[in-house]
Amino acid sequence: MADNMYNVDAAEILANQALHLKINEAVPIYEQLLITYPTAAKFWKRYVEAQMAVNNDDATKQIFSRCLLSCLQIPLWRCYIRFIRKVNEKKGTEGVEETRKAYEFMINHVGADIASGPIWMEYISFLKSIPVHTPQEETQLMTIVRKTYQKAILTPCHHVEQLWKDYESFENNVSRALAKGLLSDYQPKFNSARAVYREKKKYIDEIDWNMLAIPPTGSDKEEQQWIAWRRLLAFEKGNPQRIENTSSNKRIIFAYEQCLMYLYHYPDIWYDYATWHAKSGTADSAVKVFQRALKALPDSDMLKYAYAELEESRGSFQSARRIYESVLGDGVNVPALAHIQFIRFLRRTDGVEAARRYFMDIRASPSCTYKVYVSYAMMTFCLDKDAKVAHNIFEAGMKQFMLEPSYILEYADFLLRLNDERNTRALFERALSTLPPEQSAEVWKRFTEFEQMYGDLGSMLKVEQRRKEALTKAGEEGALGLEGSLQDIVSRYSFRDLYPCSSKDLDHLARQEWLAKNMNKKGEISTLANGAGFPDKGSAGLTASQAVHPDSNPMVIHDPGQKSGPGVVLSTPAAGLPAISTTPSVYGVPSSGAGVTNVLDGILQAAPPALVAFIANLPAVEGPVPDADFVLSICLRSNFSSGQNVKSGATNQAPGGVANSSEAPGATKAHGSTMRTTRDRHSGKRKHVQKQEDDDTTTVQSLPLPRDAFRLRQMQKARTGATSQNGSASYGSTFSGEHSASTT
């Protein structure tokens, strides 16, 4: 408990231990627990039961006097009734009357609880058990019982239906003739109470009645309980039973009091409770709530200001002054806000001179910061309409706060309100000549804005140049690199959210500014050369090691006359690219194998049949980007469904016209064409049919696919040029998509 004052688990352990200790050993534990948790009804109940067990009546009465009114919980109050009945059971008529008063006291305080059904029944049973000696006493007692029943059946509680049945039986036993009229009058009221009970129960069931009151920690459970109590309070304020205001207000007060048992450390609940009293016309009750709130939360300045505001609004200036003085404390380590609010209070209640005297008294105090000067000066200017005095206050503050940039800016704003251009410019010059360069950035910015508004072009440019030089001396990287930047134009010719350029231009300029600040850092230039140096919005850019470079190997034109193999250098590299090895690589990582063909046969095997058929019908075109209209014309005239039944032919050709690695060297590897000679077509026809019968399970997904369409088109083009001496192949009509071949 010492390490964590509000350790709930430790508190429960201590309370359980105290149950098994002697009373003199348990008392210190209970007192310690109740100092920390003053509204924990279950701890109070255990404490008082421990005293009752040893017949310590004086200590029991003292405990009840400390907890009953702040802990409105049925189990604790029933314990109180048991004690009262025990004490008065041998006192005869006097004791009976004392017990009846105790029951009335309990009903007035917790009779509105949803769990109050048993205490209503217990009270009625007690009344019926009181002995009577005369008919007059019997009539009086019967009247008391009837009124008690009528109050009980109007209370939304768990046993309301049983109470109604008991009331019916009571009235019928007294007089059937009278019962008919009374029951018909109270039947609608009972129905309303029962309906409200059913609705209220939904809110009650969401509340954890075993929760201990601790300061808010932001946990989900605490927030859910806060919401549950807020819903119940709103429900009660709505007066769903449509009862008179007095009874409705009693239920609202009861709901607040129960809420504070669990949300004892929540200032918003205290404030809401007090303001509800004030709006209801009971300001004295609101004052009492604030006093209790400050006892629970003595360090809450929010509640102190709210309390002082209430007292001031009702004309209790002396009470309000005492509250403000309690915020000021002993004058040591006083928050600046406390001085500011007290000065404003003095001006409202005691006049301008009282506020001025207090300000003059605290000027030398260390707690009198520049914000106190600004607040008092602006109060004098705005409320007293005295610009001269306000100017003198700002000037007096310059002696102490010359090195405070925020004070300089507040003073400049005041002068601009006066439209005092000359003194404003002088203030900037005086401040910038004194401020250290590393603290002057905001002042320079405001000086630049001032010149843009009040100065001419020459003074504007001059101040901007001086600003750049000052920031450079202060270590602002990129200040010289931005000299003459378009950022200056944007700054000079923009207004609020209006800019002389598009958002795209603003983004571009922001990137330039970032580059200027980072251009001297190591590794940045190599990053920029690879196109990865421009940061996105809000990013700090990429380093050279983080840049991803594309693999340029697929852009090499394949020479079919060159033998494939590891380490073979292509004789015809692409223009502008160095000769590189044909050792296949995937994503730039070399792999071991028998050349490019093996790699091409092992990639993209999971492509769908429609895509395979589409690739098989693509013609060879010039350049890396095909003509869209041409490709669409081929697509419209192609039968992609035929790709579902493509099988390997006698020549072991892959889909798309790419030959397998088992073909003889120099075989055609054209993308989108069979590229076979007539002799190959006739000799392979019968073998192709036989192969289809033997390999019915083969699908196009299991056959090797080309790796790169652009590279294969270049390979086809090179192959066409290499075989032009012995034969020719052509794609029939451009718009028909039909293939034709001829040999010479």
mmCIF file of C-alpha atoms in Angstrom, residues 261-611:
data_model
loop_
_atom_site.group_PDB
_atom_site.id
_atom_site.type_symbol
_atom_site.label_atom_id
_atom_site.label_comp_id
_atom_site.label_asym_id
_atom_site.label_seq_id
_atom_site.Cartn_x
_atom_site.Cartn_y
_atom_site.Cartn_z
ATOM 1 C CA MET A 261 -19.084 6.593 -4.176
ATOM 2 C CA TYR A 262 -17.322 5.083 -7.197
ATOM 3 C CA LEU A 263 -16.208 8.122 -9.235
ATOM 4 C CA TYR A 264 -15.003 10.002 -6.172
ATOM 5 C CA HIS A 265 -11.851 11.299 -7.886
ATOM 6 C CA TYR A 266 -13.528 12.535 -11.080
ATOM 7 C CA PRO A 267 -13.727 16.368 -11.050
ATOM 8 C CA ASP A 268 -16.239 16.457 -13.900
ATOM 9 C CA ILE A 269 -18.785 14.511 -11.818
ATOM 10 C CA TRP A 270 -18.393 16.908 -8.892
ATOM 11 C CA TYR A 271 -18.726 19.903 -11.184
ATOM 12 C CA ASP A 272 -21.766 18.471 -12.921
ATOM 13 C CA TYR A 273 -23.407 17.766 -9.564
ATOM 14 C CA ALA A 274 -22.765 21.292 -8.272
ATOM 15 C CA THR A 275 -23.932 23.021 -11.439
ATOM 16 C CA TRP A 276 -27.096 20.909 -11.443
ATOM 17 C CA HIS A 277 -27.845 22.202 -7.943
ATOM 18 C CA ALA A 278 -27.128 25.772 -9.036
ATOM 19 C CA LYS A 279 -29.412 25.497 -12.059
ATOM 20 C CA SER A 280 -32.113 23.958 -9.878
ATOM 21 C CA GLY A 281 -32.090 27.075 -7.708
ATOM 22 C CA THR A 282 -30.321 25.587 -4.700
ATOM 23 C CA ALA A 283 -27.063 27.549 -4.670
ATOM 24 C CA ASP A 284 -26.368 26.647 -1.039
ATOM 25 C CA SER A 285 -26.417 22.965 -1.949
ATOM 26 C CA ALA A 286 -24.064 23.699 -4.834
ATOM 27 C CA VAL A 287 -21.647 25.387 -2.432
ATOM 28 C CA LYS A 288 -21.699 22.333 -0.180
ATOM 29 C CA VAL A 289 -20.962 20.083 -3.137
ATOM 30 C CA PHE A 290 -17.972 22.230 -4.126
ATOM 31 C CA GLN A 291 -16.678 22.132 -0.568
ATOM 32 C CA ARG A 292 -16.895 18.343 -0.547
ATOM 33 C CA ALA A 293 -15.266 18.255 -3.973
ATOM 34 C CA LEU A 294 -12.263 20.282 -2.807
ATOM 35 C CA LYS A 295 -11.927 18.001 0.192
ATOM 36 C CA ALA A 296 -11.788 15.027 -2.166
ATOM 37 C CA LEU A 297 -9.570 16.779 -4.740
ATOM 38 C CA PRO A 298 -7.666 19.522 -2.902
ATOM 39 C CA ASP A 299 -5.220 20.094 -5.762
ATOM 40 C CA SER A 300 -7.835 20.679 -8.457
ATOM 41 C CA ASP A 301 -7.541 24.300 -9.580
ATOM 42 C CA MET A 302 -10.393 23.702 -12.020
ATOM 43 C CA LEU A 303 -12.823 23.073 -9.196
ATOM 44 C CA LYS A 304 -11.454 26.028 -7.226
ATOM 45 C CA TYR A 305 -12.062 28.421 -10.104
ATOM 46 C CA ALA A 306 -15.525 26.950 -10.653
ATOM 47 C CA TYR A 307 -16.325 27.362 -6.956
ATOM 48 C CA ALA A 308 -15.035 30.938 -6.940
ATOM 49 C CA GLU A 309 -17.115 31.677 -10.010
ATOM 50 C CA LEU A 310 -20.244 30.415 -8.244
ATOM 51 C CA GLU A 311 -19.543 32.529 -5.176
ATOM 52 C CA GLU A 312 -18.851 35.595 -7.292
ATOM 53 C CA SER A 313 -22.026 35.084 -9.317
ATOM 54 C CA ARG A 314 -24.125 35.079 -6.136
ATOM 55 C CA GLY A 315 -22.395 38.190 -4.751
ATOM 56 C CA SER A 316 -20.214 36.464 -2.143
ATOM 57 C CA PHE A 317 -17.048 38.342 -3.100
ATOM 58 C CA GLN A 318 -15.226 37.674 0.139
ATOM 59 C CA SER A 319 -15.775 33.931 -0.175
ATOM 60 C CA ALA A 320 -14.588 34.076 -3.773
ATOM 61 C CA ARG A 321 -11.504 36.054 -2.741
ATOM 62 C CA ARG A 322 -10.594 33.421 -0.153
ATOM 63 C CA ILE A 323 -10.783 30.763 -2.840
ATOM 64 C CA TYR A 324 -8.468 32.742 -5.137
ATOM 65 C CA GLU A 325 -6.056 33.281 -2.277
ATOM 66 C CA SER A 326 -6.030 29.536 -1.626
ATOM 67 C CA VAL A 327 -4.911 29.061 -5.230
ATOM 68 C CA LEU A 328 -2.109 31.593 -4.691
ATOM 69 C CA GLY A 329 -1.005 29.727 -1.580
ATOM 70 C CA ASP A 330 1.927 31.122 0.376
ATOM 71 C CA GLY A 331 3.328 33.069 -2.586
ATOM 72 C CA VAL A 332 6.101 30.573 -3.333
ATOM 73 C CA ASN A 333 6.026 28.722 -6.647
ATOM 74 C CA VAL A 334 2.763 30.372 -7.608
ATOM 75 C CA PRO A 335 1.591 29.542 -11.141
ATOM 76 C CA ALA A 336 1.477 32.539 -13.460
ATOM 77 C CA LEU A 337 -2.150 31.710 -14.225
ATOM 78 C CA ALA A 338 -3.068 32.238 -10.572
ATOM 79 C CA HIS A 339 -1.707 35.813 -10.711
ATOM 80 C CA ILE A 340 -3.497 36.493 -13.983
ATOM 81 C CA GLN A 341 -6.882 35.245 -12.785
ATOM 82 C CA PHE A 342 -6.621 37.058 -9.444
ATOM 83 C CA ILE A 343 -5.819 40.343 -11.199
ATOM 84 C CA ARG A 344 -8.895 39.899 -13.382
ATOM 85 C CA PHE A 345 -11.014 39.077 -10.333
ATOM 86 C CA LEU A 346 -9.773 42.185 -8.489
ATOM 87 C CA ARG A 347 -10.607 44.376 -11.453
ATOM 88 C CA ARG A 348 -14.132 42.932 -11.640
ATOM 89 C CA THR A 349 -14.873 43.226 -7.939
ATOM 90 C CA ASP A 350 -12.611 45.946 -6.486
ATOM 91 C CA GLY A 351 -11.832 48.084 -9.516
ATOM 92 C CA VAL A 352 -8.871 49.096 -11.680
ATOM 93 C CA GLU A 353 -6.765 50.486 -8.852
ATOM 94 C CA ALA A 354 -6.901 47.261 -6.837
ATOM 95 C CA ALA A 355 -5.730 45.276 -9.861
ATOM 96 C CA ARG A 356 -2.915 47.783 -10.526
ATOM 97 C CA ARG A 357 -1.698 47.664 -6.925
ATOM 98 C CA TYR A 358 -1.540 43.882 -6.952
ATOM 99 C CA PHE A 359 0.364 43.890 -10.231
ATOM 100 C CA MET A 360 2.857 46.409 -8.889
ATOM 101 C CA ASP A 361 3.379 44.251 -5.791
ATOM 102 C CA ILE A 362 4.190 41.065 -7.686
ATOM 103 C CA ARG A 363 6.376 42.512 -10.466
ATOM 104 C CA ALA A 364 9.562 41.522 -8.699
ATOM 105 C CA SER A 365 8.344 38.031 -7.877
ATOM 106 C CA PRO A 366 10.027 35.153 -9.748
ATOM 107 C CA SER A 367 6.574 33.745 -10.447
ATOM 108 C CA CYS A 368 5.611 36.881 -12.368
ATOM 109 C CA THR A 369 6.484 35.721 -15.882
ATOM 110 C CA TYR A 370 6.162 37.626 -19.137
ATOM 111 C CA LYS A 371 2.649 36.185 -19.537
ATOM 112 C CA VAL A 372 1.501 38.153 -16.484
ATOM 113 C CA TYR A 373 2.807 41.342 -18.107
ATOM 114 C CA VAL A 374 1.080 40.534 -21.384
ATOM 115 C CA SER A 375 -2.194 39.680 -19.668
ATOM 116 C CA TYR A 376 -2.265 42.817 -17.528
ATOM 117 C CA ALA A 377 -1.267 45.064 -20.426
ATOM 118 C CA MET A 378 -3.937 43.629 -22.728
ATOM 119 C CA MET A 379 -6.539 43.858 -19.949
ATOM 120 C CA THR A 380 -5.687 47.517 -19.531
ATOM 121 C CA PHE A 381 -5.843 48.095 -23.266
ATOM 122 C CA CYS A 382 -9.025 46.129 -24.044
ATOM 123 C CA LEU A 383 -11.095 46.723 -20.920
ATOM 124 C CA ASP A 384 -9.854 50.088 -19.675
ATOM 125 C CA LYS A 385 -9.233 51.468 -23.186
ATOM 126 C CA ASP A 386 -5.914 52.922 -22.043
ATOM 127 C CA ALA A 387 -3.343 52.316 -24.783
ATOM 128 C CA LYS A 388 -0.700 54.514 -23.140
ATOM 129 C CA VAL A 389 -0.637 52.550 -19.890
ATOM 130 C CA ALA A 390 -0.597 49.282 -21.813
ATOM 131 C CA HIS A 391 2.375 50.545 -23.865
ATOM 132 C CA ASN A 392 4.216 51.498 -20.684
ATOM 133 C CA ILE A 393 3.613 48.014 -19.232
ATOM 134 C CA PHE A 394 5.068 46.375 -22.333
ATOM 135 C CA GLU A 395 8.070 48.685 -22.215
ATOM 136 C CA ALA A 396 8.619 47.894 -18.548
ATOM 137 C CA GLY A 397 8.554 44.211 -19.384
ATOM 138 C CA MET A 398 11.245 44.655 -22.019
ATOM 139 C CA LYS A 399 13.754 45.259 -19.251
ATOM 140 C CA GLN A 400 13.213 41.709 -17.968
ATOM 141 C CA PHE A 401 12.084 39.794 -21.036
ATOM 142 C CA MET A 402 14.172 41.212 -23.868
ATOM 143 C CA LEU A 403 15.528 37.718 -24.526
ATOM 144 C CA GLU A 404 12.086 36.121 -24.602
ATOM 145 C CA PRO A 405 10.990 35.757 -28.269
ATOM 146 C CA SER A 406 7.358 35.113 -27.329
ATOM 147 C CA TYR A 407 7.201 38.374 -25.399
ATOM 148 C CA ILE A 408 8.652 40.270 -28.362
ATOM 149 C CA LEU A 409 5.966 38.831 -30.627
ATOM 150 C CA GLU A 410 3.180 39.721 -28.167
ATOM 151 C CA TYR A 411 4.515 43.273 -27.942
ATOM 152 C CA ALA A 412 4.675 43.486 -31.729
ATOM 153 C CA ASP A 413 1.063 42.301 -32.033
ATOM 154 C CA PHE A 414 -0.001 45.015 -29.609
ATOM 155 C CA LEU A 415 1.789 47.702 -31.614
ATOM 156 C CA LEU A 416 0.261 46.443 -34.835
ATOM 157 C CA ARG A 417 -3.169 46.756 -33.218
ATOM 158 C CA LEU A 418 -2.334 50.398 -32.720
ATOM 159 C CA ASN A 419 -1.158 50.548 -36.343
ATOM 160 C CA ASP A 420 2.134 51.897 -34.997
ATOM 161 C CA GLU A 421 4.385 50.964 -37.912
ATOM 162 C CA ARG A 422 7.394 52.984 -36.793
ATOM 163 C CA ASN A 423 7.594 51.565 -33.252
ATOM 164 C CA THR A 424 6.928 48.049 -34.506
ATOM 165 C CA ARG A 425 9.881 48.213 -36.881
ATOM 166 C CA ALA A 426 12.022 49.689 -34.123
ATOM 167 C CA LEU A 427 10.978 46.882 -31.778
ATOM 168 C CA PHE A 428 12.050 44.228 -34.286
ATOM 169 C CA GLU A 429 15.393 45.905 -34.869
ATOM 170 C CA ARG A 430 16.046 46.292 -31.154
ATOM 171 C CA ALA A 431 15.071 42.717 -30.368
ATOM 172 C CA LEU A 432 17.036 41.127 -33.219
ATOM 173 C CA SER A 433 20.146 43.010 -32.232
ATOM 174 C CA THR A 434 19.933 41.417 -28.780
ATOM 175 C CA LEU A 435 18.477 37.961 -29.302
ATOM 176 C CA PRO A 436 20.905 35.091 -29.866
ATOM 177 C CA PRO A 437 20.725 33.892 -33.495
ATOM 178 C CA GLU A 438 19.488 30.438 -32.498
ATOM 179 C CA GLN A 439 16.446 31.993 -30.763
ATOM 180 C CA SER A 440 15.571 34.550 -33.382
ATOM 181 C CA ALA A 441 13.946 32.400 -36.087
ATOM 182 C CA GLU A 442 10.339 33.200 -35.152
ATOM 183 C CA VAL A 443 11.069 36.891 -34.682
ATOM 184 C CA TRP A 444 12.729 37.044 -38.110
ATOM 185 C CA LYS A 445 9.731 35.312 -39.623
ATOM 186 C CA ARG A 446 7.328 37.827 -38.080
ATOM 187 C CA PHE A 447 9.590 40.718 -39.125
ATOM 188 C CA THR A 448 9.510 39.422 -42.701
ATOM 189 C CA GLU A 449 5.719 39.187 -42.639
ATOM 190 C CA PHE A 450 5.549 42.683 -41.221
ATOM 191 C CA GLU A 451 7.656 44.107 -44.052
ATOM 192 C CA GLN A 452 5.575 42.237 -46.614
ATOM 193 C CA MET A 453 2.504 43.964 -45.241
ATOM 194 C CA TYR A 454 3.830 47.438 -44.389
ATOM 195 C CA GLY A 455 7.118 47.868 -46.268
ATOM 196 C CA ASP A 456 8.099 48.523 -49.859
ATOM 197 C CA LEU A 457 9.856 46.080 -52.153
ATOM 198 C CA GLY A 458 13.324 47.268 -51.196
ATOM 199 C CA SER A 459 12.809 46.901 -47.455
ATOM 200 C CA MET A 460 11.123 43.563 -48.021
ATOM 201 C CA LEU A 461 14.054 42.120 -49.950
ATOM 202 C CA LYS A 462 16.541 43.587 -47.511
ATOM 203 C CA VAL A 463 14.886 41.970 -44.471
ATOM 204 C CA GLU A 464 14.659 38.615 -46.250
ATOM 205 C CA GLN A 465 18.358 38.718 -47.074
ATOM 206 C CA ARG A 466 19.251 39.622 -43.499
ATOM 207 C CA ARG A 467 17.072 36.785 -42.270
ATOM 208 C CA LYS A 468 18.918 34.273 -44.457
ATOM 209 C CA GLU A 469 22.261 35.476 -43.234
ATOM 210 C CA ALA A 470 21.148 35.300 -39.590
ATOM 211 C CA LEU A 471 19.766 31.800 -39.968
ATOM 212 C CA THR A 472 22.959 30.698 -41.679
ATOM 213 C CA LYS A 473 24.981 31.922 -38.736
ATOM 214 C CA ALA A 474 22.584 30.086 -36.428
ATOM 215 C CA GLY A 475 23.351 26.826 -38.215
ATOM 216 C CA GLU A 476 20.210 26.540 -40.350
ATOM 217 C CA GLU A 477 21.323 24.191 -43.134
ATOM 218 C CA GLY A 478 20.294 25.077 -46.645
ATOM 219 C CA ALA A 479 19.778 28.788 -45.962
ATOM 220 C CA LEU A 480 22.379 29.782 -48.541
ATOM 221 C CA GLY A 481 21.269 27.051 -50.922
ATOM 222 C CA LEU A 482 17.810 28.578 -51.008
ATOM 223 C CA GLU A 483 19.032 32.039 -51.846
ATOM 224 C CA GLY A 484 16.877 33.313 -54.681
ATOM 225 C CA SER A 485 14.480 30.377 -54.301
ATOM 226 C CA LEU A 486 10.897 30.543 -55.479
ATOM 227 C CA GLN A 487 9.964 29.977 -51.855
ATOM 228 C CA ASP A 488 10.593 33.677 -51.336
ATOM 229 C CA ILE A 489 8.149 34.565 -54.095
ATOM 230 C CA VAL A 490 5.529 32.242 -52.645
ATOM 231 C CA SER A 491 6.029 33.780 -49.207
ATOM 232 C CA ARG A 492 5.778 37.336 -50.502
ATOM 233 C CA TYR A 493 2.782 36.861 -52.761
ATOM 234 C CA SER A 494 0.571 34.508 -50.736
ATOM 235 C CA PHE A 495 -2.233 35.422 -48.359
ATOM 236 C CA ARG A 496 -3.561 33.082 -45.715
ATOM 237 C CA ASP A 497 -4.500 29.945 -47.680
ATOM 238 C CA LEU A 498 -4.131 31.593 -51.096
ATOM 239 C CA TYR A 499 -0.917 30.818 -52.982
ATOM 240 C CA PRO A 500 0.454 31.985 -56.349
ATOM 241 C CA CYS A 501 0.943 28.386 -57.451
ATOM 242 C CA SER A 502 -0.685 24.999 -57.455
ATOM 243 C CA SER A 503 -0.428 22.415 -54.721
ATOM 244 C CA LYS A 504 1.827 20.404 -57.014
ATOM 245 C CA ASP A 505 4.214 23.345 -57.237
ATOM 246 C CA LEU A 506 4.174 23.724 -53.476
ATOM 247 C CA ASP A 507 5.083 20.088 -53.126
ATOM 248 C CA HIS A 508 7.911 20.481 -55.613
ATOM 249 C CA LEU A 509 9.283 23.494 -53.762
ATOM 250 C CA ALA A 510 9.095 21.641 -50.477
ATOM 251 C CA ARG A 511 11.152 18.836 -51.982
ATOM 252 C CA GLN A 512 13.683 21.343 -53.236
ATOM 253 C CA GLU A 513 13.958 22.809 -49.776
ATOM 254 C CA TRP A 514 14.591 19.358 -48.361
ATOM 255 C CA LEU A 515 17.242 18.685 -50.973
ATOM 256 C CA ALA A 516 18.969 21.961 -50.233
ATOM 257 C CA LYS A 517 19.180 21.067 -46.564
ATOM 258 C CA ASN A 518 20.552 17.585 -47.236
ATOM 259 C CA MET A 519 22.658 18.089 -50.351
ATOM 260 C CA ASN A 520 25.913 18.125 -48.391
ATOM 261 C CA LYS A 521 25.274 14.885 -46.561
ATOM 262 C CA LYS A 522 27.242 11.828 -47.558
ATOM 263 C CA GLY A 523 25.474 9.293 -49.712
ATOM 264 C CA GLU A 524 22.744 11.677 -50.843
ATOM 265 C CA ILE A 525 24.129 12.412 -54.299
ATOM 266 C CA SER A 526 24.317 8.753 -55.236
ATOM 267 C CA THR A 527 20.755 8.352 -54.067
ATOM 268 C CA LEU A 528 19.592 11.290 -56.150
ATOM 269 C CA ALA A 529 21.359 9.917 -59.224
ATOM 270 C CA ASN A 530 19.277 6.752 -58.980
ATOM 271 C CA GLY A 531 16.015 8.681 -58.659
ATOM 272 C CA ALA A 532 15.340 7.742 -55.057
ATOM 273 C CA GLY A 533 16.430 10.933 -53.344
ATOM 274 C CA PHE A 534 13.187 12.850 -53.541
ATOM 275 C CA PRO A 535 11.245 12.280 -50.365
ATOM 276 C CA ASP A 536 7.544 11.865 -50.100
ATOM 277 C CA LYS A 537 5.604 14.328 -48.022
ATOM 278 C CA GLY A 538 6.505 13.894 -44.438
ATOM 279 C CA SER A 539 9.404 11.528 -45.133
ATOM 280 C CA ALA A 540 13.075 12.078 -44.536
ATOM 281 C CA GLY A 541 14.205 10.525 -47.833
ATOM 282 C CA LEU A 542 16.107 7.355 -48.660
ATOM 283 C CA THR A 543 19.780 6.669 -48.272
ATOM 284 C CA ALA A 544 21.877 5.229 -51.083
ATOM 285 C CA SER A 545 21.857 1.785 -49.507
ATOM 286 C CA GLN A 546 18.058 1.796 -49.422
ATOM 287 C CA ALA A 547 17.572 2.664 -53.098
ATOM 288 C CA VAL A 548 16.270 -0.138 -55.311
ATOM 289 C CA HIS A 549 17.823 -0.303 -58.783
ATOM 290 C CA PRO A 550 16.125 -2.048 -61.737
ATOM 291 C CA ASP A 551 17.669 -5.115 -63.364
ATOM 292 C CA SER A 552 18.834 -4.136 -66.859
ATOM 293 C CA ASN A 553 19.720 -7.679 -67.988
ATOM 294 C CA PRO A 554 16.385 -8.375 -69.745
ATOM 295 C CA MET A 555 17.020 -5.395 -72.063
ATOM 296 C CA VAL A 556 19.919 -7.144 -73.856
ATOM 297 C CA ILE A 557 19.108 -8.279 -77.424
ATOM 298 C CA HIS A 558 19.631 -12.013 -77.804
ATOM 299 C CA ASP A 559 21.824 -13.276 -80.663
ATOM 300 C CA PRO A 560 20.614 -16.765 -81.746
ATOM 301 C CA GLY A 561 23.937 -17.447 -83.417
ATOM 302 C CA GLN A 562 25.726 -17.189 -80.119
ATOM 303 C CA LYS A 563 25.896 -20.373 -78.075
ATOM 304 C CA SER A 564 24.209 -20.172 -74.722
ATOM 305 C CA GLY A 565 26.140 -21.046 -71.682
ATOM 306 C CA PRO A 566 27.543 -19.787 -68.466
ATOM 307 C CA GLY A 567 29.988 -16.979 -68.846
ATOM 308 C CA VAL A 568 29.379 -16.367 -72.571
ATOM 309 C CA VAL A 569 29.468 -12.694 -73.472
ATOM 310 C CA LEU A 570 26.877 -11.454 -75.930
ATOM 311 C CA SER A 571 28.327 -10.096 -79.104
ATOM 312 C CA THR A 572 25.459 -7.751 -79.782
ATOM 313 C CA PRO A 573 24.606 -5.791 -76.688
ATOM 314 C CA ALA A 574 21.834 -3.267 -76.649
ATOM 315 C CA ALA A 575 22.769 0.209 -77.637
ATOM 316 C CA GLY A 576 24.230 2.140 -74.753
ATOM 317 C CA LEU A 577 24.713 -0.956 -72.565
ATOM 318 C CA PRO A 578 27.994 -2.762 -71.912
ATOM 319 C CA ALA A 579 28.505 -6.341 -72.938
ATOM 320 C CA ILE A 580 27.406 -8.609 -70.104
ATOM 321 C CA SER A 581 27.391 -12.292 -69.426
ATOM 322 C CA THR A 582 24.387 -14.360 -70.472
ATOM 323 C CA THR A 583 24.479 -16.244 -67.226
ATOM 324 C CA PRO A 584 20.788 -16.209 -66.283
ATOM 325 C CA SER A 585 19.737 -14.205 -63.295
ATOM 326 C CA VAL A 586 16.486 -13.778 -61.495
ATOM 327 C CA TYR A 587 16.000 -10.303 -59.971
ATOM 328 C CA GLY A 588 19.647 -9.606 -60.474
ATOM 329 C CA VAL A 589 20.905 -12.761 -58.689
ATOM 330 C CA PRO A 590 22.983 -15.100 -60.933
ATOM 331 C CA SER A 591 21.836 -18.719 -61.074
ATOM 332 C CA SER A 592 23.596 -21.845 -62.191
ATOM 333 C CA GLY A 593 22.185 -23.552 -65.326
ATOM 334 C CA ALA A 594 22.645 -24.283 -69.015
ATOM 335 C CA GLY A 595 21.807 -20.834 -70.325
ATOM 336 C CA VAL A 596 18.936 -18.490 -70.859
ATOM 337 C CA THR A 597 16.627 -21.167 -72.283
ATOM 338 C CA ASN A 598 16.484 -23.156 -69.050
ATOM 339 C CA VAL A 599 15.519 -20.035 -67.126
ATOM 340 C CA LEU A 600 12.852 -19.077 -69.659
ATOM 341 C CA ASP A 601 11.388 -22.585 -69.465
ATOM 342 C CA GLY A 602 11.066 -22.453 -65.670
ATOM 343 C CA ILE A 603 9.344 -19.104 -65.103
ATOM 344 C CA LEU A 604 5.644 -18.096 -65.078
ATOM 345 C CA GLN A 605 4.358 -21.668 -64.964
ATOM 346 C CA ALA A 606 1.360 -20.616 -62.906
ATOM 347 C CA ALA A 607 -0.078 -18.333 -65.606
ATOM 348 C CA PRO A 608 -3.754 -19.037 -66.532
ATOM 349 C CA PRO A 609 -4.559 -20.629 -69.929
ATOM 350 C CA ALA A 610 -6.193 -17.465 -71.286
ATOM 351 C CA LEU A 611 -3.010 -15.491 -70.634
#
